Amino acid sequence: MARVDHVVTSGTFSLDGGTWEVDNNVWIVGDDDEAVVIDAAHDADAIEAALAGRRLTAIVSTHGHDDHIDAAPALAAATGAPILLHPADLMLWERRHPGFSPDGELADGQVVTVAGTELTVLHTPGHSPGAVCLYAPDLGTVFSGDTLFSGGPGATGRSFSDFPTIIASIRERLLTLPPETVVRTGHGESTTIGAEAPHLDEWIARGH
């Protein structure tokens, strides 16, 4: 059975002419021999150190915003692991890494297996067109990227984002998961599906 490890890295997020300081959650799922990294953010050396010599089988990007992919090429070069991204976010990827393409595509329903544990790709557009979450039922967790946070949906005020779309993704793909499912987010504290589900109508009312 895989376990979940966690590194917080710091850097910037840039889009639409603005730049913001951000701390990102980098999730590492695996056992003592192999692992996958979810969102190679900011610091390839710190992420590689956290791998502690384990074989990296994939670098999975929950979406194409630069703070979630900026360290991916360096980590791939250091480990030989393929970078996976949903093709609907290629335009965001290319803004950060022109002339360098991901190695493979993510698709809804695709299963990424590591250490005998299945991570199922859930396409959850809204924060970006190609945003995905990764659901690991055996671990009782979903890695939500920037789709769902403790306290509400991810931001939709910038280019390529859409509030009704993210609400539909959360309602149909995430809030249908078991309420005890731990939501491991792209930034900030983890939460659970059960803690967030009662607030859906509030988020819609405030157009968050």
mmCIF file of C-alpha atoms in Angstrom:
data_model
loop_
_atom_site.group_PDB
_atom_site.id
_atom_site.type_symbol
_atom_site.label_atom_id
_atom_site.label_comp_id
_atom_site.label_asym_id
_atom_site.label_seq_id
_atom_site.Cartn_x
_atom_site.Cartn_y
_atom_site.Cartn_z
ATOM 1 C CA MET A 1 0.000 0.000 0.000
ATOM 2 C CA ALA A 2 1.264 3.432 -0.895
ATOM 3 C CA ARG A 3 1.580 6.248 1.609
ATOM 4 C CA VAL A 4 1.274 9.999 1.145
ATOM 5 C CA ASP A 5 4.205 12.331 1.803
ATOM 6 C CA HIS A 6 4.103 16.095 1.579
ATOM 7 C CA VAL A 7 6.481 18.956 0.762
ATOM 8 C CA VAL A 8 5.625 22.657 0.780
ATOM 9 C CA THR A 9 7.545 24.762 -1.748
ATOM 10 C CA SER A 10 7.452 28.514 -2.277
ATOM 11 C CA GLY A 11 7.617 30.686 -5.370
ATOM 12 C CA THR A 12 5.385 32.799 -7.572
ATOM 13 C CA PHE A 13 2.254 32.465 -9.670
ATOM 14 C CA SER A 14 1.931 34.705 -12.729
ATOM 15 C CA LEU A 15 -1.042 35.196 -15.035
ATOM 16 C CA ASP A 16 -2.843 38.096 -16.709
ATOM 17 C CA GLY A 17 0.021 40.489 -16.018
ATOM 18 C CA GLY A 18 0.125 39.934 -12.254
ATOM 19 C CA THR A 19 2.527 37.982 -10.052
ATOM 20 C CA TRP A 20 1.819 36.683 -6.552
ATOM 21 C CA GLU A 21 3.911 34.936 -3.902
ATOM 22 C CA VAL A 22 2.525 31.460 -3.201
ATOM 23 C CA ASP A 23 3.208 28.348 -1.142
ATOM 24 C CA ASN A 24 2.344 25.104 -2.913
ATOM 25 C CA ASN A 25 1.618 21.617 -1.646
ATOM 26 C CA VAL A 26 3.627 18.959 -3.453
ATOM 27 C CA TRP A 27 2.193 15.493 -2.830
ATOM 28 C CA ILE A 28 4.301 12.340 -3.119
ATOM 29 C CA VAL A 29 2.440 9.035 -3.298
ATOM 30 C CA GLY A 30 4.304 5.746 -3.134
ATOM 31 C CA ASP A 31 6.171 3.248 -0.981
ATOM 32 C CA ASP A 32 9.852 2.834 -0.137
ATOM 33 C CA ASP A 33 10.718 1.884 -3.725
ATOM 34 C CA GLU A 34 8.668 4.018 -6.105
ATOM 35 C CA ALA A 35 6.525 7.129 -6.111
ATOM 36 C CA VAL A 36 4.623 9.649 -8.182
ATOM 37 C CA VAL A 37 4.778 13.392 -7.633
ATOM 38 C CA ILE A 38 1.595 15.429 -7.896
ATOM 39 C CA ASP A 39 2.444 19.006 -8.956
ATOM 40 C CA ALA A 40 6.177 19.705 -9.267
ATOM 41 C CA ALA A 41 6.116 23.218 -7.829
ATOM 42 C CA HIS A 42 8.999 25.676 -7.585
ATOM 43 C CA ASP A 43 11.883 23.568 -6.223
ATOM 44 C CA ALA A 44 12.992 20.406 -8.023
ATOM 45 C CA ASP A 45 15.870 19.846 -5.582
ATOM 46 C CA ALA A 46 13.568 19.871 -2.542
ATOM 47 C CA ILE A 47 11.166 17.471 -4.228
ATOM 48 C CA GLU A 48 13.978 15.131 -5.280
ATOM 49 C CA ALA A 49 15.336 15.180 -1.730
ATOM 50 C CA ALA A 50 11.916 14.204 -0.395
ATOM 51 C CA LEU A 51 11.884 11.226 -2.748
ATOM 52 C CA ALA A 52 14.885 9.897 -0.796
ATOM 53 C CA GLY A 53 16.158 7.762 -3.637
ATOM 54 C CA ARG A 54 12.843 6.271 -4.667
ATOM 55 C CA ARG A 55 12.195 5.697 -8.358
ATOM 56 C CA LEU A 56 9.891 8.408 -9.672
ATOM 57 C CA THR A 57 7.415 6.856 -12.107
ATOM 58 C CA ALA A 58 5.449 9.974 -13.078
ATOM 59 C CA ILE A 59 5.094 13.701 -12.509
ATOM 60 C CA VAL A 60 1.350 14.372 -12.584
ATOM 61 C CA SER A 61 0.191 17.967 -13.068
ATOM 62 C CA THR A 62 -3.265 18.801 -11.739
ATOM 63 C CA HIS A 63 -3.357 21.791 -14.098
ATOM 64 C CA GLY A 64 -1.138 24.060 -16.156
ATOM 65 C CA HIS A 65 -0.754 27.171 -13.987
ATOM 66 C CA ASP A 66 2.906 28.016 -13.745
ATOM 67 C CA ASP A 67 3.205 27.562 -9.978
ATOM 68 C CA HIS A 68 2.197 23.905 -10.353
ATOM 69 C CA ILE A 69 4.515 23.043 -13.265
ATOM 70 C CA ASP A 70 7.541 25.333 -13.019
ATOM 71 C CA ALA A 71 9.859 22.663 -11.560
ATOM 72 C CA ALA A 72 8.545 19.792 -13.676
ATOM 73 C CA PRO A 73 11.174 19.853 -16.448
ATOM 74 C CA ALA A 74 14.070 19.979 -13.982
ATOM 75 C CA LEU A 75 12.603 17.159 -11.904
ATOM 76 C CA ALA A 76 12.013 15.100 -15.037
ATOM 77 C CA ALA A 77 15.597 15.679 -16.150
ATOM 78 C CA ALA A 78 16.918 14.593 -12.755
ATOM 79 C CA THR A 79 14.767 11.468 -12.453
ATOM 80 C CA GLY A 80 13.765 10.388 -15.953
ATOM 81 C CA ALA A 81 10.090 10.464 -14.973
ATOM 82 C CA PRO A 82 7.466 11.418 -17.580
ATOM 83 C CA ILE A 83 5.401 14.589 -17.119
ATOM 84 C CA LEU A 84 1.634 14.130 -17.525
ATOM 85 C CA LEU A 85 -0.860 16.938 -18.167
ATOM 86 C CA HIS A 86 -4.420 17.190 -19.461
ATOM 87 C CA PRO A 87 -4.193 18.480 -23.061
ATOM 88 C CA ALA A 88 -6.776 21.235 -22.451
ATOM 89 C CA ASP A 89 -4.114 23.042 -20.371
ATOM 90 C CA LEU A 90 -1.334 22.889 -22.936
ATOM 91 C CA MET A 91 -1.767 26.598 -23.707
ATOM 92 C CA LEU A 92 -0.948 27.391 -20.075
ATOM 93 C CA TRP A 93 1.999 24.994 -20.059
ATOM 94 C CA GLU A 94 3.433 26.589 -23.188
ATOM 95 C CA ARG A 95 3.413 30.026 -21.566
ATOM 96 C CA ARG A 96 5.803 28.728 -18.897
ATOM 97 C CA HIS A 97 7.782 26.166 -20.917
ATOM 98 C CA PRO A 98 7.769 27.193 -24.595
ATOM 99 C CA GLY A 99 9.399 24.606 -26.800
ATOM 100 C CA PHE A 100 9.197 21.880 -24.131
ATOM 101 C CA SER A 101 6.212 19.547 -24.135
ATOM 102 C CA PRO A 102 4.832 17.185 -21.494
ATOM 103 C CA ASP A 103 5.517 13.518 -22.142
ATOM 104 C CA GLY A 104 1.955 12.278 -21.935
ATOM 105 C CA GLU A 105 -1.673 13.278 -21.614
ATOM 106 C CA LEU A 106 -4.105 12.805 -18.760
ATOM 107 C CA ALA A 107 -7.693 11.819 -19.548
ATOM 108 C CA ASP A 108 -10.818 11.437 -17.443
ATOM 109 C CA GLY A 109 -10.997 7.919 -16.028
ATOM 110 C CA GLN A 110 -7.321 7.201 -16.631
ATOM 111 C CA VAL A 111 -5.653 5.255 -13.825
ATOM 112 C CA VAL A 112 -2.133 5.985 -12.633
ATOM 113 C CA THR A 113 -0.820 3.088 -10.532
ATOM 114 C CA VAL A 114 2.005 3.372 -8.025
ATOM 115 C CA ALA A 115 3.058 0.892 -5.344
ATOM 116 C CA GLY A 116 -0.045 -1.163 -6.095
ATOM 117 C CA THR A 117 -2.338 1.797 -5.472
ATOM 118 C CA GLU A 118 -4.634 3.275 -8.113
ATOM 119 C CA LEU A 119 -5.051 7.020 -8.645
ATOM 120 C CA THR A 120 -8.030 7.707 -10.901
ATOM 121 C CA VAL A 121 -7.998 10.897 -12.954
ATOM 122 C CA LEU A 122 -11.142 13.027 -12.579
ATOM 123 C CA HIS A 123 -11.374 15.830 -15.139
ATOM 124 C CA THR A 124 -12.640 18.804 -13.114
ATOM 125 C CA PRO A 125 -12.508 21.914 -15.328
ATOM 126 C CA GLY A 126 -13.287 25.373 -14.022
ATOM 127 C CA HIS A 127 -10.127 26.673 -12.376
ATOM 128 C CA SER A 128 -8.587 25.891 -15.756
ATOM 129 C CA PRO A 129 -9.917 23.927 -18.732
ATOM 130 C CA GLY A 130 -7.661 20.936 -18.124
ATOM 131 C CA ALA A 131 -7.784 20.819 -14.343
ATOM 132 C CA VAL A 132 -7.889 17.316 -12.874
ATOM 133 C CA CYS A 133 -8.151 15.706 -9.465
ATOM 134 C CA LEU A 134 -6.709 12.317 -8.534
ATOM 135 C CA TYR A 135 -8.884 9.986 -6.473
ATOM 136 C CA ALA A 136 -7.228 7.198 -4.473
ATOM 137 C CA PRO A 137 -10.034 5.205 -2.809
ATOM 138 C CA ASP A 138 -7.612 2.783 -1.151
ATOM 139 C CA LEU A 139 -5.996 5.768 0.585
ATOM 140 C CA GLY A 140 -9.314 7.476 1.332
ATOM 141 C CA THR A 141 -8.131 10.653 -0.343
ATOM 142 C CA VAL A 142 -8.512 12.891 -3.352
ATOM 143 C CA PHE A 143 -5.792 15.240 -4.539
ATOM 144 C CA SER A 144 -7.782 18.276 -5.603
ATOM 145 C CA GLY A 145 -5.168 20.618 -7.056
ATOM 146 C CA ASP A 146 -6.796 24.058 -7.131
ATOM 147 C CA THR A 147 -10.330 22.787 -7.773
ATOM 148 C CA LEU A 148 -11.453 22.488 -4.144
ATOM 149 C CA PHE A 149 -9.944 23.984 -0.991
ATOM 150 C CA SER A 150 -10.799 24.085 2.671
ATOM 151 C CA GLY A 151 -13.547 26.701 2.513
ATOM 152 C CA GLY A 152 -14.560 26.613 -1.122
ATOM 153 C CA PRO A 153 -13.737 26.274 -4.797
ATOM 154 C CA GLY A 154 -10.555 27.440 -6.467
ATOM 155 C CA ALA A 155 -10.309 30.904 -7.947
ATOM 156 C CA THR A 156 -12.089 31.630 -11.233
ATOM 157 C CA GLY A 157 -11.342 35.316 -11.717
ATOM 158 C CA ARG A 158 -8.529 34.948 -14.227
ATOM 159 C CA SER A 159 -8.200 33.874 -17.838
ATOM 160 C CA PHE A 160 -9.385 30.406 -18.817
ATOM 161 C CA SER A 161 -11.391 30.030 -15.570
ATOM 162 C CA ASP A 162 -15.157 29.769 -15.167
ATOM 163 C CA PHE A 163 -17.204 29.758 -11.955
ATOM 164 C CA PRO A 164 -20.270 27.763 -13.122
ATOM 165 C CA THR A 165 -17.929 25.158 -14.584
ATOM 166 C CA ILE A 166 -15.932 24.666 -11.380
ATOM 167 C CA ILE A 167 -19.155 24.444 -9.353
ATOM 168 C CA ALA A 168 -20.437 21.724 -11.707
ATOM 169 C CA SER A 169 -17.123 19.860 -11.429
ATOM 170 C CA ILE A 170 -17.175 19.977 -7.642
ATOM 171 C CA ARG A 171 -20.846 18.995 -7.407
ATOM 172 C CA GLU A 172 -20.671 16.134 -9.899
ATOM 173 C CA ARG A 173 -17.147 14.753 -9.465
ATOM 174 C CA LEU A 174 -16.024 15.543 -5.902
ATOM 175 C CA LEU A 175 -19.031 15.918 -3.612
ATOM 176 C CA THR A 176 -20.220 12.496 -4.799
ATOM 177 C CA LEU A 177 -17.172 10.887 -3.151
ATOM 178 C CA PRO A 178 -17.531 9.358 0.340
ATOM 179 C CA PRO A 179 -17.832 12.132 2.953
ATOM 180 C CA GLU A 180 -14.828 10.865 4.908
ATOM 181 C CA THR A 181 -12.564 11.313 1.861
ATOM 182 C CA VAL A 182 -9.616 13.544 2.732
ATOM 183 C CA VAL A 183 -9.142 16.410 0.270
ATOM 184 C CA ARG A 184 -5.451 17.143 -0.181
ATOM 185 C CA THR A 185 -5.281 20.546 -1.812
ATOM 186 C CA GLY A 186 -2.834 22.461 -3.981
ATOM 187 C CA HIS A 187 -2.416 25.180 -1.351
ATOM 188 C CA GLY A 188 -3.207 25.384 2.336
ATOM 189 C CA GLU A 189 -4.755 22.907 4.727
ATOM 190 C CA SER A 190 -6.444 19.637 3.869
ATOM 191 C CA THR A 191 -10.167 19.126 4.460
ATOM 192 C CA THR A 192 -12.770 16.415 3.834
ATOM 193 C CA ILE A 193 -15.603 16.031 1.373
ATOM 194 C CA GLY A 194 -18.032 15.883 4.304
ATOM 195 C CA ALA A 195 -16.773 19.188 5.681
ATOM 196 C CA GLU A 196 -17.162 21.017 2.372
ATOM 197 C CA ALA A 197 -20.334 19.516 0.911
ATOM 198 C CA PRO A 198 -22.831 21.421 3.130
ATOM 199 C CA HIS A 199 -21.489 24.748 1.886
ATOM 200 C CA LEU A 200 -22.093 24.333 -1.846
ATOM 201 C CA ASP A 201 -25.183 26.584 -1.879
ATOM 202 C CA GLU A 202 -23.270 29.274 0.037
ATOM 203 C CA TRP A 203 -20.490 29.279 -2.558
ATOM 204 C CA ILE A 204 -23.012 29.576 -5.377
ATOM 205 C CA ALA A 205 -24.830 32.412 -3.624
ATOM 206 C CA ARG A 206 -21.706 34.483 -3.173
ATOM 207 C CA GLY A 207 -20.324 33.596 -6.610
ATOM 208 C CA HIS A 208 -17.022 32.757 -4.938
#
